[in-house]
Coordinates of N, CA, C and O in Angstrom, one line a residue:
X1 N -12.5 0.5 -11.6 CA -12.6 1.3 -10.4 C -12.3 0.5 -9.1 O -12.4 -0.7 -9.1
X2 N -12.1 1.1 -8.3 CA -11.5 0.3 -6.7 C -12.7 1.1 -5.7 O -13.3 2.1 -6.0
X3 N -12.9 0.2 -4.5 CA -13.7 0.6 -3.9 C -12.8 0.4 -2.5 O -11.9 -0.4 -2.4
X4 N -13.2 1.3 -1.6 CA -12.5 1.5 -0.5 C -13.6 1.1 0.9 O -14.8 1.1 0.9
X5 N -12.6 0.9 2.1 CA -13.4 0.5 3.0 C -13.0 1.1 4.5 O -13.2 0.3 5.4
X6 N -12.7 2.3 4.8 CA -12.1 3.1 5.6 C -10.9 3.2 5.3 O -10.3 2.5 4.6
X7 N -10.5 4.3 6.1 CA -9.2 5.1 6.5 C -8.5 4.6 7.8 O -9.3 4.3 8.7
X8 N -7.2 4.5 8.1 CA -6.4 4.5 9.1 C -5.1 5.6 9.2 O -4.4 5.6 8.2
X9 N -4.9 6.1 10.0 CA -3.6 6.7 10.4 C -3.1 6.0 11.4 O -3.5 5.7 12.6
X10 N -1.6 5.5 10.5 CA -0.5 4.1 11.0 C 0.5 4.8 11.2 O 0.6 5.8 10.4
X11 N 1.5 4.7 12.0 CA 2.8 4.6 11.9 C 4.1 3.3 11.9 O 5.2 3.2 12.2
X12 N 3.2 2.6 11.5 CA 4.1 1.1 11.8 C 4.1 0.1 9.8 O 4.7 -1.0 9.5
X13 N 3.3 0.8 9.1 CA 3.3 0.1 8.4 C 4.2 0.6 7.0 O 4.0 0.0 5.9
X14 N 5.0 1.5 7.3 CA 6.0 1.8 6.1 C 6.9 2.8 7.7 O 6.5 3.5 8.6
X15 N 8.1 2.3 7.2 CA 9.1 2.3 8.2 C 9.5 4.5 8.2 O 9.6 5.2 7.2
X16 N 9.5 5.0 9.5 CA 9.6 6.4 10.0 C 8.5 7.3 9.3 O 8.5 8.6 9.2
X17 N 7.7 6.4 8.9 CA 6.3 7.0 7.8 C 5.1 7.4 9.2 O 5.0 6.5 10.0
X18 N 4.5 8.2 9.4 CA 2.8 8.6 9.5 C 2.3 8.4 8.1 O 2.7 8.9 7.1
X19 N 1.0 7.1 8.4 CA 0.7 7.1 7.0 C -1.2 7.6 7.0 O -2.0 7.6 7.9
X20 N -1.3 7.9 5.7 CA -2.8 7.7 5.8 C -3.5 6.1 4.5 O -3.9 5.9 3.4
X21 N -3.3 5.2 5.7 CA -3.8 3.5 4.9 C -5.3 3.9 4.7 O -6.2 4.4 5.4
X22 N -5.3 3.5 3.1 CA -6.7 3.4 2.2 C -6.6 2.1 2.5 O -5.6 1.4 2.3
X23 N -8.0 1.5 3.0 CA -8.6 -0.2 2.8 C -9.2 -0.7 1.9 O -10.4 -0.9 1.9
X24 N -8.5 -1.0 0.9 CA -9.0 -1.2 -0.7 C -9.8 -2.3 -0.1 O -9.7 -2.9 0.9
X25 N -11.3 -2.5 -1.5 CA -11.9 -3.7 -1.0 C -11.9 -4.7 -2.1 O -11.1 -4.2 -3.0
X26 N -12.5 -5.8 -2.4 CA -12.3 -6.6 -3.5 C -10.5 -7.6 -3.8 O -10.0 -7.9 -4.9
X27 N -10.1 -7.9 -2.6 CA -8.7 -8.2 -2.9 C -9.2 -9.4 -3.2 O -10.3 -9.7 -2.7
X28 N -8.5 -10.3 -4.0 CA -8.5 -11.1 -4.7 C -7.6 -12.7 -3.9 O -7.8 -13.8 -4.3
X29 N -7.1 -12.4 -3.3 CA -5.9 -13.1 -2.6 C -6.3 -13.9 -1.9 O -5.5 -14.8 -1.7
X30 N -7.7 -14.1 -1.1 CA -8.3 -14.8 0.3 C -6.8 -15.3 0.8 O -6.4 -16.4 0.4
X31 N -5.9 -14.5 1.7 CA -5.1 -15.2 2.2 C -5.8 -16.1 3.3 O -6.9 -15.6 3.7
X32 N -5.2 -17.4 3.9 CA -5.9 -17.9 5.2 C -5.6 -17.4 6.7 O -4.6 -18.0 7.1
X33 N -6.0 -16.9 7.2 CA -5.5 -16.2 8.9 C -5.5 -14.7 8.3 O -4.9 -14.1 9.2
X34 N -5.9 -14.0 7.4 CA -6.0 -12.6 7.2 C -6.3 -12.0 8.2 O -7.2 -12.4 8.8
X35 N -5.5 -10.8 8.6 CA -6.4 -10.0 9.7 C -7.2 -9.1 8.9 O -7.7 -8.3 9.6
X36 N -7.5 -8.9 7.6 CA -8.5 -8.4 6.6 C -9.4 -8.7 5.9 O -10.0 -8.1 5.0
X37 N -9.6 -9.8 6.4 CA -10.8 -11.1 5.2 C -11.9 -10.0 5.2 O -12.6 -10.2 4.2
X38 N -12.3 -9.0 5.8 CA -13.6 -8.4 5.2 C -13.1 -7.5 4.3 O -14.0 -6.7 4.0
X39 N -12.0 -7.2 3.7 CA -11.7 -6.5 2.2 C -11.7 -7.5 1.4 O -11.1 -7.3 0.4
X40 N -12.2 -8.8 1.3 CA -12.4 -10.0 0.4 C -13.6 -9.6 -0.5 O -13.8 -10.1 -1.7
X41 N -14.8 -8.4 0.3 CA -15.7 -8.4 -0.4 C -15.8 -7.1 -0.9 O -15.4 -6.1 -0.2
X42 N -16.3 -6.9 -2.1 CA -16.2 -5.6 -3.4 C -17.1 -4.9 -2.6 O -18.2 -4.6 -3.2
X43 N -16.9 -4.3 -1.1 CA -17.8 -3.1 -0.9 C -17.5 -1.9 -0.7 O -16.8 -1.4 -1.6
X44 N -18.1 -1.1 0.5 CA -17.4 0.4 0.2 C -17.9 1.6 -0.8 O -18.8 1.5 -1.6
X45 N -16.9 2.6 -0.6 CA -16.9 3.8 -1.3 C -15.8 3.9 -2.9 O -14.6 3.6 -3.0
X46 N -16.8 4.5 -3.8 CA -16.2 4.1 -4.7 C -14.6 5.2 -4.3 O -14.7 6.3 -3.8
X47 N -13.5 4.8 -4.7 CA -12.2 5.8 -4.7 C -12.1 6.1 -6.0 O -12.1 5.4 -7.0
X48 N -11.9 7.5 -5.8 CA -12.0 8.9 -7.2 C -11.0 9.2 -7.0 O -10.5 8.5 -6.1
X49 N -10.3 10.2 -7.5 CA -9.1 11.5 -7.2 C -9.6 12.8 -6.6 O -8.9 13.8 -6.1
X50 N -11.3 12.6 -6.9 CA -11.8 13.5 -6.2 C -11.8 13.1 -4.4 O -11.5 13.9 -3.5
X51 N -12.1 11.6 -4.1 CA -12.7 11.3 -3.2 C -11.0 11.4 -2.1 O -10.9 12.0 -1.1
X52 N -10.1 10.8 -2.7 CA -8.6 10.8 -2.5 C -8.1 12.3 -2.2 O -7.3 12.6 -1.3
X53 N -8.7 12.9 -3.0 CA -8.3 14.1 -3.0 C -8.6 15.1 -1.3 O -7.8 15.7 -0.7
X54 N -9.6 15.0 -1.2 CA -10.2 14.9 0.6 C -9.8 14.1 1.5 O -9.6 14.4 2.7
X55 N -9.6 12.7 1.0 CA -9.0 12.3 2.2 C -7.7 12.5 2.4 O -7.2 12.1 3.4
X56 N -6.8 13.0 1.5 CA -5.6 13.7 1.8 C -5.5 15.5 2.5 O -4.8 15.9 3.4
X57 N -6.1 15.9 2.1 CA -6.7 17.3 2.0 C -7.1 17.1 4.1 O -6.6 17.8 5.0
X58 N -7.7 16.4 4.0 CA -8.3 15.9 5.8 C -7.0 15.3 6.9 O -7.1 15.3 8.2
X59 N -6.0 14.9 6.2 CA -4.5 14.3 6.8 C -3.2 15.1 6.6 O -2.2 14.7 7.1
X60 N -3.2 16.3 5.8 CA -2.1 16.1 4.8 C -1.0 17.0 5.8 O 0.2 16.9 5.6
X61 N -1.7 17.9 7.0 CA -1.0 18.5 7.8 C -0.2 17.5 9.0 O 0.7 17.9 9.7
X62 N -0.5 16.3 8.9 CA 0.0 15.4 10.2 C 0.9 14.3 8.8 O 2.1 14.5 8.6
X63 N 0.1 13.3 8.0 CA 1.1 12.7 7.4 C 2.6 12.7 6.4 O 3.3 13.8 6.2
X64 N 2.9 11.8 6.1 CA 4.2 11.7 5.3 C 3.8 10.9 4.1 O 4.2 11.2 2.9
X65 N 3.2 10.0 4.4 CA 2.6 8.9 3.1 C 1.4 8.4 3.0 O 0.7 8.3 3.9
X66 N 1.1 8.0 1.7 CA -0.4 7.6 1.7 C -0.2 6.1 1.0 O 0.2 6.0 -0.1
X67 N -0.6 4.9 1.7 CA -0.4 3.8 1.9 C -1.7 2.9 1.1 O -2.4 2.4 2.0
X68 N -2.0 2.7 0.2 CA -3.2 1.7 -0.5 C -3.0 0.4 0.5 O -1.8 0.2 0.9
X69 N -3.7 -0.4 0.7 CA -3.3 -1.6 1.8 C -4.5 -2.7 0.9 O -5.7 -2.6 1.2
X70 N -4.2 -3.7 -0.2 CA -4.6 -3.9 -1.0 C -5.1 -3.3 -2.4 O -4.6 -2.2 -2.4
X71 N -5.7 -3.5 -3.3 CA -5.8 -3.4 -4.8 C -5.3 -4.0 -5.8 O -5.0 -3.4 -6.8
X72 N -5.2 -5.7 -5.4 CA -4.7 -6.7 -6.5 C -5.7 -6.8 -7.5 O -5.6 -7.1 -8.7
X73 N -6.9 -6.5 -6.9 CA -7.8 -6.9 -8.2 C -7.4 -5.5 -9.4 O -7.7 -5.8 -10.6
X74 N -7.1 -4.7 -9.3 CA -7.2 -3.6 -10.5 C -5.3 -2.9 -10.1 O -5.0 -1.9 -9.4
X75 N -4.5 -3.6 -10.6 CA -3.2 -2.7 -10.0 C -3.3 -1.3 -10.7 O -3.1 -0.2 -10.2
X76 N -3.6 -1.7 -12.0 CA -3.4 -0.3 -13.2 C -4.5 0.8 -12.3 O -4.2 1.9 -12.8
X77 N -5.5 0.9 -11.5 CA -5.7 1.8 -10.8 C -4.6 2.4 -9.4 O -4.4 3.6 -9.1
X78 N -4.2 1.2 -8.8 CA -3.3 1.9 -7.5 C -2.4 2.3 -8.4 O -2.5 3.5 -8.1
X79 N -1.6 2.2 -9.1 CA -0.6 3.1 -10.3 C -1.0 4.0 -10.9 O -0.2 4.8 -11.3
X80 N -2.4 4.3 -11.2 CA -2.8 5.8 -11.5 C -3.2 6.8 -10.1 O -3.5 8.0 -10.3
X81 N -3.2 6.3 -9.1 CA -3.1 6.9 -7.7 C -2.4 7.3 -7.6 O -2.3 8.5 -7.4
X82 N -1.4 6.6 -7.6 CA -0.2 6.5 -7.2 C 0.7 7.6 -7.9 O 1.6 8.4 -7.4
X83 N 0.2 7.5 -9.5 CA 0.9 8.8 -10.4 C 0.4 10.2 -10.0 O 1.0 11.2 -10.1
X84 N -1.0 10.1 -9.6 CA -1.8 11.3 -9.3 C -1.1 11.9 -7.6 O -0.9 13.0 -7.3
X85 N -1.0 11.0 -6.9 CA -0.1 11.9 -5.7 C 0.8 12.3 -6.1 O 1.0 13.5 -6.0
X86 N 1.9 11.5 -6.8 CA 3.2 11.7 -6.9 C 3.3 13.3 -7.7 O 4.1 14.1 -7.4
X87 N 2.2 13.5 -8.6 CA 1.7 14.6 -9.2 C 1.4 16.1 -8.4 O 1.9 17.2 -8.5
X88 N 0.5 15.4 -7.7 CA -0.9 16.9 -7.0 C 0.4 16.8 -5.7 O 0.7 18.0 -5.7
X89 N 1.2 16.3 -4.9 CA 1.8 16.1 -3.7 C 2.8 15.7 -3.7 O 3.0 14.6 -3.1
X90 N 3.4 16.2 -4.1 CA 5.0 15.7 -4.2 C 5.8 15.6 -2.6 O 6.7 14.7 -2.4
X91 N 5.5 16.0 -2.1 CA 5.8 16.1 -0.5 C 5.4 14.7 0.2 O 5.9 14.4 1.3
X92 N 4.2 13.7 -0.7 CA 3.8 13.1 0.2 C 4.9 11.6 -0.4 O 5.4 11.7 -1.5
X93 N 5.1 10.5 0.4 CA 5.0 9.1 -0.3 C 4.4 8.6 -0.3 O 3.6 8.6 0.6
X94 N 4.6 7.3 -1.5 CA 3.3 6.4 -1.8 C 3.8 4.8 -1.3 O 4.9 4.4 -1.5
X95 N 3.0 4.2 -0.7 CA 3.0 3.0 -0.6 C 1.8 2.0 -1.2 O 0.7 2.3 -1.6
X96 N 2.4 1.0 -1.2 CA 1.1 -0.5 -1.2 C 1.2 -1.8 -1.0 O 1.8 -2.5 -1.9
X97 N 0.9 -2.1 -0.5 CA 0.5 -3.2 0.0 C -0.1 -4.6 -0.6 O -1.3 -4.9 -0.2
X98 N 0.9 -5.3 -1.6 CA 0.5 -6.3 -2.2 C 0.3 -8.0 -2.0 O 1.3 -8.7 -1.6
X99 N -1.0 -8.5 -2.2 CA -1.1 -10.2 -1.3 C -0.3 -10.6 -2.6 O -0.4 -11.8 -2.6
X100 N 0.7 -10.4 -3.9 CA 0.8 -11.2 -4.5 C 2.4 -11.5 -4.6 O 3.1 -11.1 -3.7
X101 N 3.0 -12.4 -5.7 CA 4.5 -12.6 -5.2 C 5.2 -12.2 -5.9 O 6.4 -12.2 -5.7
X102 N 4.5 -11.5 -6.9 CA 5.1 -10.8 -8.0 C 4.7 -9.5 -8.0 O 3.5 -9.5 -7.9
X103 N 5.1 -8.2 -8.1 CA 4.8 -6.9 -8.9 C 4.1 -7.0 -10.3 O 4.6 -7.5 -11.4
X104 N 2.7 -6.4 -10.0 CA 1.9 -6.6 -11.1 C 3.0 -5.6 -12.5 O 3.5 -4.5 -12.2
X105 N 3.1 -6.3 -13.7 CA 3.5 -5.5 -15.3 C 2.7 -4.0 -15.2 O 3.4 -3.1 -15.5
X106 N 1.3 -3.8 -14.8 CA 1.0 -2.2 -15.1 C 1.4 -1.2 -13.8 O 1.1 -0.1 -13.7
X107 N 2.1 -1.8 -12.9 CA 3.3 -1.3 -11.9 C 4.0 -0.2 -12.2 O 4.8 -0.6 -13.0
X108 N 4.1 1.0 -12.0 CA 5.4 1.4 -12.8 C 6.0 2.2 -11.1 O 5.3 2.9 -10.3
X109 N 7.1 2.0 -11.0 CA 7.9 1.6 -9.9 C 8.7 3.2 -9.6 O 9.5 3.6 -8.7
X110 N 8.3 3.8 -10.6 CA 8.7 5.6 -10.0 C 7.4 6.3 -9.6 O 7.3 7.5 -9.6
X111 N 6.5 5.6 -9.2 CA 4.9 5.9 -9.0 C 5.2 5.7 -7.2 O 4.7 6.5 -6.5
X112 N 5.9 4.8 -6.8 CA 6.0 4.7 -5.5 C 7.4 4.6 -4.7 O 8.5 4.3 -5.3
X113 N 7.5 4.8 -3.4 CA 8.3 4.5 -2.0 C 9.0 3.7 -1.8 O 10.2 3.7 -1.8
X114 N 7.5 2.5 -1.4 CA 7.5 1.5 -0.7 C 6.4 0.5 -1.6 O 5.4 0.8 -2.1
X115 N 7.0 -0.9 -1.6 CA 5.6 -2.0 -1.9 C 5.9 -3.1 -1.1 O 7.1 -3.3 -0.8
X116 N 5.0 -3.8 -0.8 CA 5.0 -5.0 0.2 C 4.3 -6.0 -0.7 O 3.1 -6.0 -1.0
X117 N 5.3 -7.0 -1.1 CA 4.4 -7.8 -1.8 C 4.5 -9.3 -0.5 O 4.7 -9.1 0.7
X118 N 4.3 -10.3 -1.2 CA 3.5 -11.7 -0.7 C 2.2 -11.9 -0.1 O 1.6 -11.0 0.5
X119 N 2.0 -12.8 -0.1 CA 0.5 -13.2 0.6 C 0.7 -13.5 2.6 O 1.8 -13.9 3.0
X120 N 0.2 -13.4 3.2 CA 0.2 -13.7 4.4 C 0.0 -14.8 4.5 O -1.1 -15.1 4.2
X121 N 1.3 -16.1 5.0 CA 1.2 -17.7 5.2 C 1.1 -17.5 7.0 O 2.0 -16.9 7.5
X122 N 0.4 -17.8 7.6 CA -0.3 -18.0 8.8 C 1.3 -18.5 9.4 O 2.0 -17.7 10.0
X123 N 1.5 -19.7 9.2 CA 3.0 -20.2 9.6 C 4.3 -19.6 9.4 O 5.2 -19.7 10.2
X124 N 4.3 -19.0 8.2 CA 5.4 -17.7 8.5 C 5.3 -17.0 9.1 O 6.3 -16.8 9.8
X125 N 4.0 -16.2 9.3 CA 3.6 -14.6 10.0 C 4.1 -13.0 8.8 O 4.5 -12.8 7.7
X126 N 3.9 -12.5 9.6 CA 3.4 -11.4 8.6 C 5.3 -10.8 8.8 O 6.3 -11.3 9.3
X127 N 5.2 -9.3 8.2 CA 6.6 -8.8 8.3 C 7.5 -8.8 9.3 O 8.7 -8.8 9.3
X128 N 6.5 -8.9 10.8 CA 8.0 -9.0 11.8 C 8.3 -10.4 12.2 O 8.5 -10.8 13.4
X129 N 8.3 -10.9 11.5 CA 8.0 -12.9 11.3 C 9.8 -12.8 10.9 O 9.9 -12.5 9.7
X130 N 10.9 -12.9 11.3 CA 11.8 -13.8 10.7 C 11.8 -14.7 9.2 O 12.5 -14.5 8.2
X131 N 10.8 -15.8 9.6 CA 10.4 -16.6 8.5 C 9.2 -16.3 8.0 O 8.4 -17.2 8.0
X132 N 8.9 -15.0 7.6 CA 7.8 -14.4 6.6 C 8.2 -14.3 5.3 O 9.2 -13.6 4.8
X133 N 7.4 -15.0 4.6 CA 7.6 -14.3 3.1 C 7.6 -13.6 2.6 O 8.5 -13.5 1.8
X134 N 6.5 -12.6 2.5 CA 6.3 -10.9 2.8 C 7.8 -10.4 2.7 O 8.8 -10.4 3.4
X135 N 7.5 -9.8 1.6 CA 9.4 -8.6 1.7 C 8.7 -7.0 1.2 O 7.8 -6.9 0.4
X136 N 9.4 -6.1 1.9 CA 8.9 -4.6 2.0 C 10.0 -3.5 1.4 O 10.8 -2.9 2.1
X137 N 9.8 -3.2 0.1 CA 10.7 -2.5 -0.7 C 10.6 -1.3 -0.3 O 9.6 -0.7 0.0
X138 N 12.2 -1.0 -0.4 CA 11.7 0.4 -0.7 C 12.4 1.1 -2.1 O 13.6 1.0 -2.1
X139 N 11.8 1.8 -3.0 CA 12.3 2.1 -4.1 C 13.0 3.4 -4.3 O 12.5 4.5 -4.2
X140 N 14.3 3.1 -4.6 CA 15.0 4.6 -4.4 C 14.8 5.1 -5.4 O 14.1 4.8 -6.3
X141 N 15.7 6.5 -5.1 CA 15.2 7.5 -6.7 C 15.9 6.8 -7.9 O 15.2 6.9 -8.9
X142 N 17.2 6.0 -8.0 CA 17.0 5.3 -9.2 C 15.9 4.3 -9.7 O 16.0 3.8 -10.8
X143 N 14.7 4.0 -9.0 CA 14.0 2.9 -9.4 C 14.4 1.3 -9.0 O 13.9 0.4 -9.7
X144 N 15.3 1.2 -7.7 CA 15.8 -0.1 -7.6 C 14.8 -0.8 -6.4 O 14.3 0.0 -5.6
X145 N 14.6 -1.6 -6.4 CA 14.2 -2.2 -5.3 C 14.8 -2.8 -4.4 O 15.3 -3.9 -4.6
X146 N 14.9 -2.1 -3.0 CA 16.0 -1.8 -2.5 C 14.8 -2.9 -1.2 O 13.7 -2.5 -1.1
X147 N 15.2 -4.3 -0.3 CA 14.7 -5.1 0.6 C 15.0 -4.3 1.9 O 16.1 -4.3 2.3
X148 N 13.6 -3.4 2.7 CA 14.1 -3.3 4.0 C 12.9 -4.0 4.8 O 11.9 -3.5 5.4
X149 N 13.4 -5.4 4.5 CA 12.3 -6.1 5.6 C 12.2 -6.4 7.0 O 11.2 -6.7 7.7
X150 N 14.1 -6.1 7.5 CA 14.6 -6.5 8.5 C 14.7 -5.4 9.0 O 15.3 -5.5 10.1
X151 N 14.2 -4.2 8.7 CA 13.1 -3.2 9.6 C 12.2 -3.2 10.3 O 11.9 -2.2 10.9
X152 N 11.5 -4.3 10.4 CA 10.1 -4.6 10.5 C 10.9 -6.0 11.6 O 9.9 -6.2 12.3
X153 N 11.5 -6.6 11.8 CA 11.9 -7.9 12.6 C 12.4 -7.5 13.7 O 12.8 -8.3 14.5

């Protein structure tokens, strides 16, 4: 299970998206210079499909996508979220937001939009960094992973 640590309505963090960002907690990543280091710790509310299910239900008139913003420690859960919107909301998209450099294997890549993998290197900077390592997919309906990072620069 994943535990969450509030809600945000973004429009900057998946490109012409209104999103509704879940604050997964327990990331695993300790990047250094995080502007998130308090999702380092397993607290929060546990996230259900019931609990998801309201906080979409509470957004669903103003958003476009619903954004997990961490869940490295359990991917095979943000991919059963992820199958469950794509399911109950077909209208909405899915994003997430990954500290790692790879796309975790229990991933499955028609479950989502958008994924943002790398870790946050302090000296790179984050997506609108030029020299960030951070790249921000976006997945078309074939399943490709398609780089629009220089969205964000």
């Amino acid at each position: 299970m994943l535990r969450f640590v509030g809600t945000d309505i973004v429009c900057q963090e998946y490109p012409d998206e209104i999103t509704l960002a879940i604050n997964i907690s327990g990331c695993p990543c300790h990047c250094p210079g995080c502007h998130s280091s308090f999702l380092a710790q397993n607290t929060g509310q546990m996230l259900s499909t019931e609990v998801l299910e309201v906080l979409i239900e509470s957004t669903e008139s103003f958003i476009s996508c619903v954004g997990f913003m961490g869940g490295d420690a359990n991917p095979k859960c943000i991919n059963s979220f992820a199958r469950y919107i794509k399911a109950h909301h077909p209208e909405l998209k899915v994003g997430w937001y990954s500290g790692r450099t790879v796309i975790a294997s229990d991933i499955e890549l028609c479950n989502f939009d958008y994924i943002k993998i790398g870790p946050y290197l302090k000296h790179l900077g984050g997506l609108k960094s030029k020299r960030t390592n951070q790249r921000m997919y976006h997945i078309s309906s074939s399943g490709e992973m398609v780089d629009i990072t220089y969205r964000f620069q």
